[in-house]
Coordinates of C-alpha atoms in Angstrom, one line a residue:
M127 CA 278.5 -82.5 114.7
R128 CA 278.7 -85.8 116.6
A129 CA 280.0 -83.9 119.7
F130 CA 276.5 -82.6 120.2
L131 CA 274.9 -86.1 120.1
P132 CA 276.9 -88.2 122.8
F133 CA 274.0 -90.0 124.5
L134 CA 272.2 -91.5 121.4
P135 CA 272.7 -95.0 120.1
N136 CA 275.1 -95.2 117.2
R137 CA 272.3 -95.9 114.6
Q138 CA 270.0 -93.1 115.7
R139 CA 273.0 -90.8 116.1
T140 CA 274.0 -91.5 112.5
S141 CA 270.5 -91.0 111.2
L142 CA 270.0 -87.7 113.0
S143 CA 273.4 -86.5 112.1
S144 CA 272.6 -87.1 108.4
L145 CA 269.3 -85.1 108.8
V146 CA 271.1 -82.2 110.4
V147 CA 273.7 -82.2 107.6
L148 CA 270.9 -82.1 105.1
V149 CA 269.1 -79.2 106.9
L150 CA 272.3 -77.2 107.2
A151 CA 273.1 -77.8 103.5
A152 CA 269.7 -76.7 102.5
T153 CA 270.0 -73.6 104.7
L154 CA 273.3 -72.7 103.1
A155 CA 271.9 -73.3 99.6
L156 CA 269.0 -70.9 100.3
A157 CA 271.4 -68.3 101.6
D158 CA 273.4 -68.4 98.4
A159 CA 270.3 -68.5 96.1
P160 CA 269.3 -65.2 94.4
A161 CA 266.4 -63.3 96.1
P162 CA 263.0 -64.0 94.5
A163 CA 262.0 -61.5 91.9
P164 CA 259.6 -58.8 93.3
A165 CA 256.0 -59.1 92.3
P166 CA 255.2 -57.0 89.2
A167 CA 253.8 -53.6 90.0
P168 CA 250.1 -53.3 89.4
A169 CA 249.1 -51.7 86.1
P170 CA 248.2 -48.1 86.5
A171 CA 244.5 -47.4 86.8
P172 CA 242.7 -46.3 83.7
L173 CA 242.6 -42.5 83.3
F174 CA 239.1 -42.6 81.7
E175 CA 235.8 -44.4 81.9
N176 CA 233.2 -44.6 79.2
V177 CA 230.0 -43.0 80.6
A178 CA 228.2 -42.6 77.3
A179 CA 225.4 -44.9 78.3
A180 CA 224.7 -43.0 81.6
W181 CA 224.6 -39.7 79.6
G182 CA 222.3 -41.2 76.9
V183 CA 224.6 -40.9 73.9
A184 CA 226.1 -44.4 73.5
L185 CA 223.9 -45.4 70.6
L186 CA 224.3 -42.3 68.5
Q187 CA 226.4 -42.7 65.4
T188 CA 228.8 -39.8 65.6
A189 CA 230.9 -38.7 62.7
R190 CA 232.1 -35.3 64.2
S191 CA 231.9 -34.0 67.7
H192 CA 231.7 -30.4 68.8
A193 CA 231.8 -29.3 72.5
V194 CA 230.3 -25.9 73.0
D195 CA 228.3 -24.0 75.6
L196 CA 225.3 -23.1 73.5
D197 CA 223.2 -21.4 76.2
G198 CA 225.9 -19.7 78.2
D199 CA 225.2 -21.5 81.5
G200 CA 228.8 -22.6 82.0
W201 CA 228.1 -26.3 81.2
T202 CA 229.5 -27.7 77.9
D203 CA 226.9 -28.9 75.5
L204 CA 227.3 -31.1 72.4
V205 CA 226.6 -30.8 68.7
L206 CA 227.1 -34.2 67.0
Q207 CA 227.2 -34.7 63.2
Q208 CA 225.9 -38.2 62.5
H209 CA 226.4 -40.8 59.9
A210 CA 223.2 -39.9 58.1
G211 CA 222.0 -38.8 54.7
P212 CA 222.8 -35.2 53.8
R213 CA 219.2 -34.1 54.0
D214 CA 218.3 -36.2 57.0
K215 CA 216.9 -34.2 59.9
R216 CA 219.1 -36.3 62.2
S217 CA 222.3 -35.5 60.4
L218 CA 222.8 -33.1 63.4
V219 CA 222.0 -33.9 67.0
V220 CA 222.1 -31.0 69.5
L221 CA 222.4 -32.0 73.1
R222 CA 222.1 -29.7 76.1
N223 CA 224.0 -30.5 79.3
V224 CA 221.3 -30.5 82.1
P225 CA 220.8 -31.9 85.6
D226 CA 219.6 -35.5 85.5
P227 CA 215.8 -35.4 86.4
A228 CA 216.2 -38.7 88.3
D229 CA 219.1 -37.3 90.4
P230 CA 219.9 -33.6 90.3
R231 CA 223.4 -34.3 91.6
R232 CA 224.3 -35.9 88.2
R233 CA 224.3 -34.5 84.7
T234 CA 222.9 -35.8 81.5
F235 CA 222.1 -34.6 77.9
R236 CA 218.7 -33.6 76.6
D237 CA 218.0 -33.6 72.9
V238 CA 217.1 -30.0 71.8
T239 CA 217.8 -30.5 68.1
A240 CA 214.3 -29.5 66.9
D241 CA 214.4 -26.2 68.9
S242 CA 218.0 -25.3 68.1
G243 CA 217.6 -24.1 64.6
L244 CA 221.0 -25.4 63.6
L245 CA 219.4 -27.4 60.7
S246 CA 217.7 -24.3 59.3
N247 CA 218.1 -23.7 55.6
R248 CA 216.5 -21.8 52.8
Q249 CA 214.7 -24.7 51.2
A250 CA 210.9 -24.5 50.9
D251 CA 210.4 -28.2 51.9
G252 CA 211.9 -27.6 55.3
S253 CA 214.2 -30.6 55.0
G254 CA 217.6 -30.7 56.8
R255 CA 220.6 -28.9 55.4
I256 CA 224.1 -29.9 54.3
A257 CA 226.4 -29.1 57.2
S258 CA 229.9 -30.5 56.5
V259 CA 231.8 -28.2 58.8
L260 CA 230.7 -26.4 62.0
V261 CA 232.7 -23.9 64.0
F262 CA 231.5 -21.7 66.9
A263 CA 232.3 -18.2 68.1
D264 CA 230.5 -15.0 69.2
V265 CA 230.5 -13.1 65.9
N266 CA 228.3 -10.2 67.0
N267 CA 229.8 -9.7 70.5
D268 CA 226.5 -10.2 72.3
G269 CA 227.7 -12.8 74.7
A270 CA 226.2 -15.8 72.9
V271 CA 228.1 -18.2 70.7
D272 CA 227.2 -18.3 67.0
C273 CA 227.8 -20.8 64.3
F274 CA 229.4 -21.0 60.9
S275 CA 227.8 -24.0 59.0
G276 CA 229.9 -24.8 56.0
A277 CA 228.3 -26.7 53.0
Y278 CA 230.3 -29.1 50.8
C279 CA 229.2 -28.2 47.2
N280 CA 230.5 -30.9 44.9
F281 CA 228.2 -30.4 41.9
E282 CA 231.1 -29.5 39.4
N283 CA 232.6 -33.0 39.7
T284 CA 232.1 -34.9 36.4
K285 CA 231.4 -38.6 36.0
T286 CA 234.0 -40.6 34.2
D287 CA 233.8 -43.8 32.2
P288 CA 235.6 -46.5 34.3
A289 CA 236.7 -48.3 31.1
T290 CA 238.2 -45.3 29.4
G291 CA 238.7 -42.7 32.2
K292 CA 237.1 -40.1 30.0
P293 CA 234.2 -37.8 31.1
V294 CA 230.7 -39.1 30.5
L295 CA 228.6 -36.8 28.3
D296 CA 224.9 -36.4 28.0
E297 CA 222.9 -36.2 24.7
K298 CA 223.8 -32.6 24.2
G299 CA 227.5 -33.3 24.7
R300 CA 227.7 -31.7 28.2
P301 CA 229.6 -33.4 31.0
V302 CA 227.4 -35.5 33.4
L303 CA 227.9 -34.5 37.0
T304 CA 228.3 -36.9 39.9
E305 CA 225.9 -34.8 42.0
T306 CA 223.2 -32.2 41.4
D307 CA 223.2 -28.9 43.1
H308 CA 221.7 -29.6 46.6
G309 CA 220.9 -25.9 46.9
D310 CA 222.5 -25.3 50.2
R311 CA 225.3 -22.8 50.7
S312 CA 227.5 -22.0 53.7
E313 CA 225.6 -20.0 56.3
M314 CA 226.2 -17.9 59.4
L315 CA 223.6 -18.6 62.2
L316 CA 223.2 -16.2 65.2
N317 CA 222.3 -17.4 68.7
D318 CA 219.6 -15.6 70.6
G319 CA 221.3 -16.4 73.9
T320 CA 219.2 -19.4 74.8
G321 CA 220.8 -21.8 72.3
R322 CA 218.4 -21.1 69.5
F323 CA 219.9 -20.1 66.1
H324 CA 218.6 -18.3 63.1
L325 CA 220.0 -17.7 59.6
V326 CA 221.7 -14.4 58.9
P327 CA 220.3 -12.8 55.7
D328 CA 223.1 -12.1 53.3
S329 CA 225.9 -13.0 55.7
G330 CA 228.4 -12.9 52.8
V331 CA 229.9 -16.4 53.6
G332 CA 227.9 -18.3 51.0
L333 CA 228.6 -16.4 47.8
H334 CA 231.2 -18.9 46.6
P335 CA 229.9 -22.5 46.6
A336 CA 232.9 -24.8 47.0
T337 CA 234.0 -28.2 48.4
T338 CA 234.4 -26.7 51.9
C339 CA 236.4 -29.0 54.2
A340 CA 237.6 -26.8 57.1
A341 CA 237.0 -23.5 58.9
A342 CA 238.4 -21.5 61.8
F343 CA 237.3 -18.2 63.5
V344 CA 240.2 -15.8 64.2
D345 CA 240.5 -12.0 64.8
F346 CA 243.4 -11.4 62.4
D347 CA 243.2 -7.6 62.5
R348 CA 242.5 -7.3 66.3
D349 CA 239.5 -5.0 65.8
G350 CA 237.4 -6.9 68.4
C351 CA 235.3 -8.6 65.8
V352 CA 236.0 -12.2 64.8
D353 CA 236.9 -13.1 61.2
L354 CA 236.6 -16.4 59.4
M355 CA 239.0 -18.5 57.4
V356 CA 237.4 -21.2 55.1
G357 CA 239.4 -24.1 53.6
N358 CA 238.2 -25.6 50.3
W359 CA 239.2 -28.8 48.4
Y360 CA 239.3 -30.1 44.8
V361 CA 236.9 -28.9 42.1
N362 CA 236.9 -32.2 40.3
Y363 CA 238.4 -34.8 42.6
G364 CA 240.2 -37.7 40.8
N365 CA 240.2 -36.0 37.5
A366 CA 242.3 -32.9 38.0
L367 CA 244.4 -31.1 40.5
D368 CA 242.5 -27.8 40.3
C369 CA 241.1 -26.6 43.6
Y370 CA 238.7 -24.0 44.9
P371 CA 240.5 -21.1 46.6
S372 CA 240.3 -21.0 50.3
R373 CA 238.9 -17.7 51.5
L374 CA 239.3 -15.2 54.3
Y375 CA 236.3 -13.2 55.5
R376 CA 236.5 -10.1 57.7
G377 CA 233.8 -9.8 60.3
R378 CA 231.7 -6.6 60.5
G379 CA 230.6 -7.5 64.1
D380 CA 226.9 -8.0 63.2
G381 CA 227.0 -11.5 61.7
T382 CA 227.9 -10.4 58.2
F383 CA 231.3 -10.7 56.6
D384 CA 233.4 -9.2 53.7
D385 CA 235.5 -11.4 51.4
V386 CA 239.1 -10.0 51.9
T387 CA 240.9 -13.0 50.3
E388 CA 242.4 -11.0 47.5
R389 CA 243.1 -7.8 49.6
S390 CA 245.0 -9.9 52.2
G391 CA 247.2 -11.6 49.7
L392 CA 245.7 -15.0 50.2
L393 CA 244.0 -15.4 46.8
P394 CA 245.8 -18.2 45.0
H395 CA 247.0 -17.9 41.4
G396 CA 248.9 -20.0 38.9
P397 CA 248.6 -23.6 37.8
P398 CA 248.8 -26.6 40.2
G399 CA 252.4 -27.1 41.3
E400 CA 253.2 -23.4 41.8
R401 CA 253.8 -22.2 45.3
T402 CA 251.1 -19.6 44.8
A403 CA 248.5 -22.1 43.4
A404 CA 245.3 -23.2 45.1
R405 CA 245.6 -26.6 46.9
P406 CA 243.2 -29.1 48.5
V407 CA 242.8 -27.9 52.1
Y408 CA 241.6 -30.4 54.7
G409 CA 242.5 -28.5 57.9
L410 CA 242.9 -24.9 59.2
A411 CA 244.4 -23.6 62.4
H412 CA 245.7 -20.4 63.8
T413 CA 248.2 -19.3 66.4
D414 CA 250.7 -16.6 67.2
W415 CA 253.6 -18.6 65.9
N416 CA 256.3 -15.9 66.1
N417 CA 255.3 -14.2 69.4
D418 CA 254.5 -10.8 67.8
G419 CA 250.9 -10.6 69.2
L420 CA 249.3 -11.3 65.8
Q421 CA 247.5 -14.5 64.9
D422 CA 249.0 -16.4 61.9
L423 CA 247.2 -19.0 59.7
L424 CA 248.1 -22.6 59.4
V425 CA 246.9 -24.4 56.2
C426 CA 246.8 -28.2 56.1
A427 CA 247.1 -29.5 52.5
Y428 CA 246.0 -32.9 51.1
G429 CA 247.3 -34.7 48.1
R430 CA 250.9 -34.6 49.3
Q431 CA 251.0 -30.9 48.5
W432 CA 252.8 -28.2 50.4
N433 CA 251.3 -26.9 53.6
Q434 CA 251.1 -23.1 54.1
L435 CA 252.0 -20.9 57.1
W436 CA 250.6 -17.4 56.5
R437 CA 252.5 -14.9 58.6
N438 CA 250.3 -12.0 59.7
N439 CA 252.1 -8.8 58.6
G440 CA 249.9 -6.6 60.9
D441 CA 248.6 -4.5 58.0
G442 CA 245.8 -6.7 56.9
T443 CA 248.1 -8.8 54.6
F444 CA 249.8 -12.2 54.9
T445 CA 253.0 -13.8 53.6
D446 CA 253.4 -17.5 53.1
V447 CA 256.6 -18.5 55.1
A448 CA 256.0 -22.3 55.1
R449 CA 259.1 -23.0 53.0
E450 CA 261.4 -21.0 55.3
T451 CA 260.0 -22.5 58.5
A452 CA 259.8 -26.2 57.5
F453 CA 256.0 -26.1 57.9
D454 CA 255.4 -27.0 54.2
G455 CA 256.8 -30.5 54.4
D456 CA 259.7 -32.6 55.5
A457 CA 263.2 -32.6 53.9
D458 CA 262.6 -35.6 51.7
R459 CA 261.3 -34.2 48.4
S460 CA 262.4 -37.1 46.2
G461 CA 258.8 -38.2 45.4
E462 CA 260.1 -41.7 44.7
Y463 CA 257.7 -44.7 44.9
P464 CA 258.8 -48.1 46.2
R465 CA 260.0 -50.3 43.3
E466 CA 257.0 -52.7 43.6
V467 CA 254.4 -50.0 42.9
R468 CA 256.2 -47.9 40.3
Q469 CA 254.4 -47.5 37.0
P470 CA 256.0 -46.6 33.6
G471 CA 256.1 -42.9 33.4
R472 CA 255.3 -42.5 37.0
E473 CA 258.4 -43.6 38.9
R474 CA 258.3 -40.5 41.1
E475 CA 256.2 -37.4 41.9
P476 CA 257.2 -33.8 41.4
E477 CA 258.4 -31.9 44.4
F478 CA 255.1 -30.2 45.1
R479 CA 253.5 -33.7 45.5
A480 CA 256.2 -35.2 47.7
N481 CA 254.9 -33.9 51.1
G482 CA 252.0 -35.0 53.3
N483 CA 248.2 -35.6 53.5
T484 CA 247.8 -33.2 56.5
F485 CA 244.5 -33.3 58.2
D486 CA 244.9 -31.8 61.7
A487 CA 247.3 -29.2 63.2
A488 CA 247.2 -29.4 67.0
V489 CA 248.9 -26.3 68.5
C490 CA 250.4 -26.3 72.0
D491 CA 253.4 -25.1 73.9
F492 CA 254.2 -28.6 74.8
D493 CA 257.8 -27.9 76.1
G494 CA 257.0 -24.9 78.2
D495 CA 259.4 -22.5 76.5
G496 CA 256.7 -19.8 75.7
D497 CA 256.4 -20.4 72.0
M498 CA 253.8 -22.5 70.2
D499 CA 254.6 -25.9 68.8
V500 CA 252.5 -27.9 66.3
F501 CA 251.7 -31.6 65.9
L502 CA 250.7 -32.4 62.3
A503 CA 248.4 -35.5 61.8
E504 CA 249.0 -37.1 58.4
I505 CA 247.5 -40.0 56.5
T506 CA 250.5 -42.0 55.2
H507 CA 250.7 -45.2 53.2
W508 CA 253.7 -47.5 52.6
W509 CA 253.1 -47.4 48.8
A510 CA 253.6 -43.6 48.7
G511 CA 257.3 -44.0 49.5
P512 CA 259.6 -42.3 52.0
S513 CA 259.0 -38.8 50.8
S514 CA 255.3 -39.0 51.9
D515 CA 255.3 -37.2 55.3
R516 CA 254.4 -39.1 58.4
S517 CA 252.7 -37.5 61.4
C518 CA 255.3 -35.3 63.2
L519 CA 255.9 -32.9 66.1
L520 CA 257.1 -29.5 64.9
V521 CA 259.1 -28.0 67.7
N522 CA 259.1 -24.2 67.5
A523 CA 262.8 -23.3 67.5
G524 CA 262.3 -19.6 67.8
A525 CA 264.2 -17.1 65.6
A526 CA 267.1 -19.6 65.2
G527 CA 264.8 -22.1 63.5
C528 CA 264.3 -20.4 60.2
R529 CA 265.3 -22.8 57.4
V530 CA 266.0 -20.0 54.8
P531 CA 267.0 -16.6 56.4
T532 CA 264.8 -13.7 55.2
A533 CA 267.5 -11.2 54.2
G534 CA 266.6 -7.6 54.9
D535 CA 263.4 -8.4 56.6
E536 CA 264.2 -8.0 60.3
A537 CA 260.6 -7.3 61.1
A538 CA 259.6 -10.8 59.9
H539 CA 260.6 -12.5 63.1
P540 CA 262.0 -15.5 61.2
Y541 CA 260.9 -18.2 63.6
G542 CA 261.0 -21.8 62.4
F543 CA 260.2 -25.3 63.3
T544 CA 262.4 -28.4 63.8
R545 CA 260.6 -31.6 62.7
D546 CA 261.2 -34.1 65.4
P547 CA 259.7 -37.6 65.0
A548 CA 262.0 -39.1 67.6
R549 CA 260.2 -38.2 70.8
G550 CA 258.3 -41.4 71.2
I551 CA 255.4 -40.6 69.0
D552 CA 256.5 -42.3 65.8
R553 CA 255.3 -45.9 65.3
E554 CA 256.9 -49.0 63.9
H555 CA 254.9 -51.2 61.6
A556 CA 255.2 -55.0 61.5
D557 CA 253.3 -55.3 58.3
P558 CA 255.3 -53.8 55.4
H559 CA 252.1 -52.8 53.7
W560 CA 251.0 -50.4 56.4
N561 CA 248.8 -47.4 56.7
Q562 CA 248.8 -44.5 59.2
G563 CA 245.4 -43.0 59.1
D564 CA 246.1 -40.1 61.5
L565 CA 243.2 -37.8 60.9
Y566 CA 242.8 -36.0 64.3
A567 CA 245.1 -34.7 67.0
G568 CA 244.7 -32.7 70.2
W569 CA 246.5 -31.8 73.4
L570 CA 245.2 -32.3 77.0
D571 CA 246.9 -32.7 80.3
A572 CA 245.2 -36.1 81.1
D573 CA 246.8 -36.6 84.5
A574 CA 247.1 -32.9 85.6
D575 CA 250.9 -33.1 86.1
G576 CA 251.4 -29.8 84.1
L577 CA 252.8 -31.6 81.0
P578 CA 250.5 -31.6 77.9
D579 CA 249.8 -35.1 76.5
L580 CA 248.9 -35.9 72.9
L581 CA 245.7 -37.5 71.8
L582 CA 245.8 -39.0 68.3
G583 CA 242.9 -40.4 66.4
S584 CA 243.8 -42.9 63.6
S585 CA 241.0 -44.1 61.4
D586 CA 239.6 -45.0 58.0
Y587 CA 241.9 -48.0 57.3
P588 CA 241.6 -51.6 58.5
D589 CA 245.0 -52.0 60.0
D590 CA 245.8 -50.9 63.6
Q591 CA 243.7 -47.7 63.5
F592 CA 242.8 -46.7 67.1
L593 CA 242.5 -43.8 69.5
R594 CA 245.9 -43.4 71.1
L595 CA 247.2 -41.5 74.1
F596 CA 250.9 -40.4 74.2
R597 CA 251.7 -39.3 77.7
Q598 CA 254.5 -36.7 78.2
V599 CA 257.3 -37.8 80.5
A600 CA 260.6 -36.5 81.7
G601 CA 262.8 -34.9 79.1
R602 CA 259.8 -33.6 77.1
R603 CA 259.5 -37.0 75.5
F604 CA 256.4 -39.2 75.1
E605 CA 255.4 -42.8 75.8
E606 CA 252.4 -44.5 74.5
A607 CA 249.9 -44.9 77.3
T608 CA 246.9 -46.0 75.2
P609 CA 245.8 -48.8 77.6
R610 CA 245.4 -46.1 80.3
L611 CA 242.6 -44.5 78.3
G612 CA 240.4 -47.2 79.8
V613 CA 238.8 -48.0 76.4
C614 CA 239.9 -49.7 73.2
W615 CA 238.3 -47.5 70.5
R616 CA 238.7 -48.5 66.9
N617 CA 238.5 -46.1 63.9
P618 CA 237.8 -43.0 65.9
T619 CA 236.0 -40.0 64.3
L620 CA 236.5 -36.3 65.1
F621 CA 236.8 -35.9 68.9
S622 CA 236.3 -32.8 71.1
I623 CA 237.9 -32.2 74.5
A624 CA 236.0 -30.5 77.3
D625 CA 235.2 -30.8 81.0
F626 CA 231.6 -32.0 80.7
D627 CA 231.1 -32.7 84.4
R628 CA 233.1 -29.7 85.7
D629 CA 235.3 -31.7 88.0
G630 CA 238.5 -30.0 86.8
F631 CA 239.8 -32.8 84.6
P632 CA 239.4 -32.9 80.8
D633 CA 237.0 -35.4 79.2
L634 CA 236.5 -36.2 75.6
V635 CA 233.7 -37.3 73.2
L636 CA 234.0 -39.1 69.9
G637 CA 232.3 -41.6 67.6
N638 CA 233.7 -44.3 65.3
S639 CA 233.8 -45.1 61.6
H640 CA 233.2 -48.2 59.5
T641 CA 235.2 -46.9 56.5
R642 CA 237.1 -49.7 54.7
L643 CA 236.2 -52.3 57.4
T644 CA 234.9 -55.7 56.4
E645 CA 231.4 -56.8 57.3
E646 CA 232.8 -59.0 60.0
E647 CA 234.9 -56.1 61.4
R648 CA 231.8 -53.9 61.4
R649 CA 229.9 -56.4 63.4
E650 CA 232.7 -56.6 65.9
C651 CA 232.9 -52.8 66.2
P652 CA 229.3 -51.4 66.0
L653 CA 228.9 -47.7 65.5
G654 CA 228.4 -45.6 68.6
T655 CA 229.6 -42.7 70.7
A656 CA 232.0 -42.7 73.6
L657 CA 232.0 -40.1 76.3
L658 CA 235.2 -40.7 78.1
R659 CA 235.1 -39.2 81.6
N660 CA 238.5 -38.4 83.1
V661 CA 238.4 -40.0 86.6
G662 CA 240.9 -37.6 87.9
A663 CA 244.4 -37.9 89.4
P664 CA 244.4 -38.1 93.3
G665 CA 246.5 -35.4 94.8
R666 CA 246.8 -33.4 91.6
H667 CA 245.5 -29.8 91.3
W668 CA 244.2 -27.8 88.4
L669 CA 242.8 -24.4 87.2
N670 CA 240.1 -23.6 84.7
L671 CA 239.9 -20.2 83.1
T672 CA 237.2 -18.7 80.8
L673 CA 237.9 -15.3 79.2
R674 CA 235.4 -12.8 77.8
G675 CA 236.5 -9.8 75.6
Q676 CA 234.8 -6.4 75.4
G677 CA 234.0 -6.6 71.7
R678 CA 234.6 -3.9 69.1
G679 CA 237.5 -1.7 70.0
G680 CA 238.9 -4.2 72.5
S681 CA 239.2 -8.0 72.2
N682 CA 236.6 -10.1 70.5
A683 CA 234.0 -11.4 72.9
S684 CA 235.1 -15.1 72.5
A685 CA 238.7 -13.9 73.4
I686 CA 240.0 -16.0 70.4
G687 CA 243.7 -15.4 70.2
A688 CA 244.2 -14.7 73.9
R689 CA 247.3 -16.2 75.4
V690 CA 247.5 -17.2 79.1
T691 CA 250.7 -18.3 80.9
V692 CA 250.6 -20.0 84.3
V693 CA 253.7 -20.5 86.4
C694 CA 253.9 -23.0 89.3
G695 CA 257.4 -23.6 90.6
D696 CA 259.4 -25.0 87.8
L697 CA 256.3 -25.5 85.6
R698 CA 255.5 -22.9 83.0
M699 CA 252.4 -23.5 80.9
T700 CA 251.1 -21.4 78.0
R701 CA 247.7 -21.8 76.3
E702 CA 245.8 -19.9 73.6
V703 CA 242.1 -19.6 72.9
Y704 CA 241.3 -21.1 69.5
G705 CA 238.4 -20.8 67.0
G706 CA 239.3 -23.9 65.1
Q707 CA 242.3 -26.3 65.1
G708 CA 242.4 -28.6 62.1
H709 CA 240.3 -31.0 60.1
A710 CA 236.5 -30.4 59.4
G711 CA 236.1 -27.7 62.1
H712 CA 238.0 -29.5 64.8
Q713 CA 237.4 -27.3 67.9
D714 CA 237.7 -28.1 71.6
A715 CA 235.8 -26.2 74.3
P716 CA 237.3 -22.7 74.6
D717 CA 237.9 -22.7 78.3
L718 CA 241.6 -23.0 79.2
R719 CA 242.6 -26.0 81.4
F720 CA 245.8 -26.2 83.4
G721 CA 247.1 -29.1 85.4
L722 CA 249.2 -27.9 88.4
G723 CA 250.6 -31.2 89.6
E724 CA 251.2 -31.0 93.4
H725 CA 250.9 -27.2 93.6
A726 CA 247.9 -26.0 95.5
E727 CA 248.2 -22.5 93.9
A728 CA 249.7 -20.9 90.9
D729 CA 252.6 -18.5 91.6
A730 CA 251.6 -16.3 88.7
L731 CA 248.9 -16.1 85.9
E732 CA 249.3 -13.8 83.0
V733 CA 246.7 -13.0 80.3
R734 CA 247.7 -11.3 77.0
W735 CA 244.5 -10.1 75.4
P736 CA 244.0 -10.2 71.6
D737 CA 243.3 -6.5 71.3
A738 CA 245.1 -3.9 69.2
H739 CA 247.6 -3.2 72.0
A740 CA 248.1 -6.8 73.2
T741 CA 247.1 -5.7 76.7
V742 CA 248.5 -7.8 79.5
Q743 CA 247.0 -8.5 83.0
R744 CA 248.9 -10.3 85.7
F745 CA 247.8 -12.0 88.9
Q746 CA 249.8 -13.5 91.8
A747 CA 249.2 -16.5 94.1
V748 CA 246.1 -17.9 92.4
R749 CA 244.5 -20.6 94.5
A750 CA 244.0 -23.9 92.6
D751 CA 241.0 -26.2 92.0
R752 CA 238.7 -23.5 90.8
F753 CA 236.7 -22.4 87.8
L754 CA 237.7 -18.8 87.1
R755 CA 236.3 -16.2 84.8
L756 CA 238.0 -12.9 83.7
V757 CA 236.3 -10.2 81.7
E758 CA 238.5 -7.8 79.8
G759 CA 238.9 -4.5 81.6
E760 CA 238.0 -5.9 85.0
G761 CA 240.9 -6.3 87.5
K762 CA 240.0 -9.5 89.2
L763 CA 239.4 -13.1 88.6
V764 CA 235.9 -14.2 89.5
E765 CA 235.1 -17.7 90.7
A766 CA 232.4 -19.5 88.8
G767 CA 230.8 -22.2 90.9
R768 CA 230.4 -25.7 89.6

């Protein structure tokens, strides 16, 4: 180094030499040091924004949400069941989706409850009616959506003495009831086409008062007229296991129905614990589970009792194949309680009470293989032991999935399910005394990538109960993407999925609950309604399809049971039109929504109609980013403007 400094005095030369040595050493040290860690990637933008205030619904206290086009204008309206007294005129709020008067380019909701007629009853005082369950479909094939309004009749439930546990008797020795007969019965209400409803005289659906908890419209016999399945609960909750029978009503096509429960093989018999006995039903759904063109019935049972899967035999009868298909419950039937909660004489439950508390059954072909899978939402508690079923994805394994082969019954199409909790949906709990209050589940393609994502509403318990989003990723697995919802929503109530602003991306609406929360927690989480608008995924394409059947002799006008398959490159997506999909009338908007990812058109679109012949229509090279409509019997897809 000194060879480069010959003309400097010795002192300066030495000082500068030392400086150069230090600089070179530092340079070499930096060269050997590891590269600095890259800056963390920015968090993905939220998928949703809460626009409830702008739409005028933020302050409503919503217990159950129903997205439905009441007036047939192509814009999804709202029917909200509120946290209100049973005879309160505000127990229902009916909201029409209209242009905003201040800015016609925007949309808002207008309250039309008083004019809707949905609170109509047969009481002389004109008070509101009990409406515990609502589901919508066109029951008379006139092009307007009608309503089943189910009443929860609990007036056979007897009071008990808290000290002795025995029934309380009046002065004449008769049991004292917890409730008097409120007088309401389940009703069918017809729509005049403008969103105004009126009661059907003698509809046939209110002849058997019961603790109605669920309902679903379905055309089980493919005659072009929708039928109705109604799920009922305990007769005397907390005192006995006896339950009201769930009932199947066949539609006549004019708003009236015949009770065909016994004729169809669905009428229960035998004491509690028998496979054939009545059970407490909290949810109903339907799907063509075995790909034979017929709609089958899925029954969600409470009280850790067996679920039922009623296979449609095609002759007006059904057979329960839940045991063979693993739909009834998981493999652990021990019924054992944890040691710390065991009681003398009750160390374990019998097998029929070693299953789940199933509330919702969300049906979707999540893996794109052409058959329908099911996610079961369960309430589960640590104290109930390992045999109490947790929420689980049931993957349709096709004919190879039958748990118990049905010998000599080749026509049965013995499809079955594989219970798969290990796809990223199951949750770990830090607190050993945990609850999983999974009441509601639904499928939507939140980011339009062609892969259905799972929405899960957990509620009614104070620990870690929130609205959750599980995004589907490569390998048909899921990762929790709840922060991308754009909102932290505690104790969600029944949600509904629809495209309220018609921008091609699915939105959702829901309320929240104070059940089992402390006063402090209630203050931190006031009751209200969220309208979560999907902000869209840049560069992603979509299709929206609405179907209309011909009615009697063809497909039912609501096209319930229709199956649509869309193919885009290596994406294959199958959807069905449903008339109910789980707890308390859970029902999303009936239009079918497909995310196409980067594809600007669908290679193929196939519709299988729910008529007697399972008629199929096919279309090629369908351009994306459009709202389409198809009427049965017409040979072309018609574009419906936004």
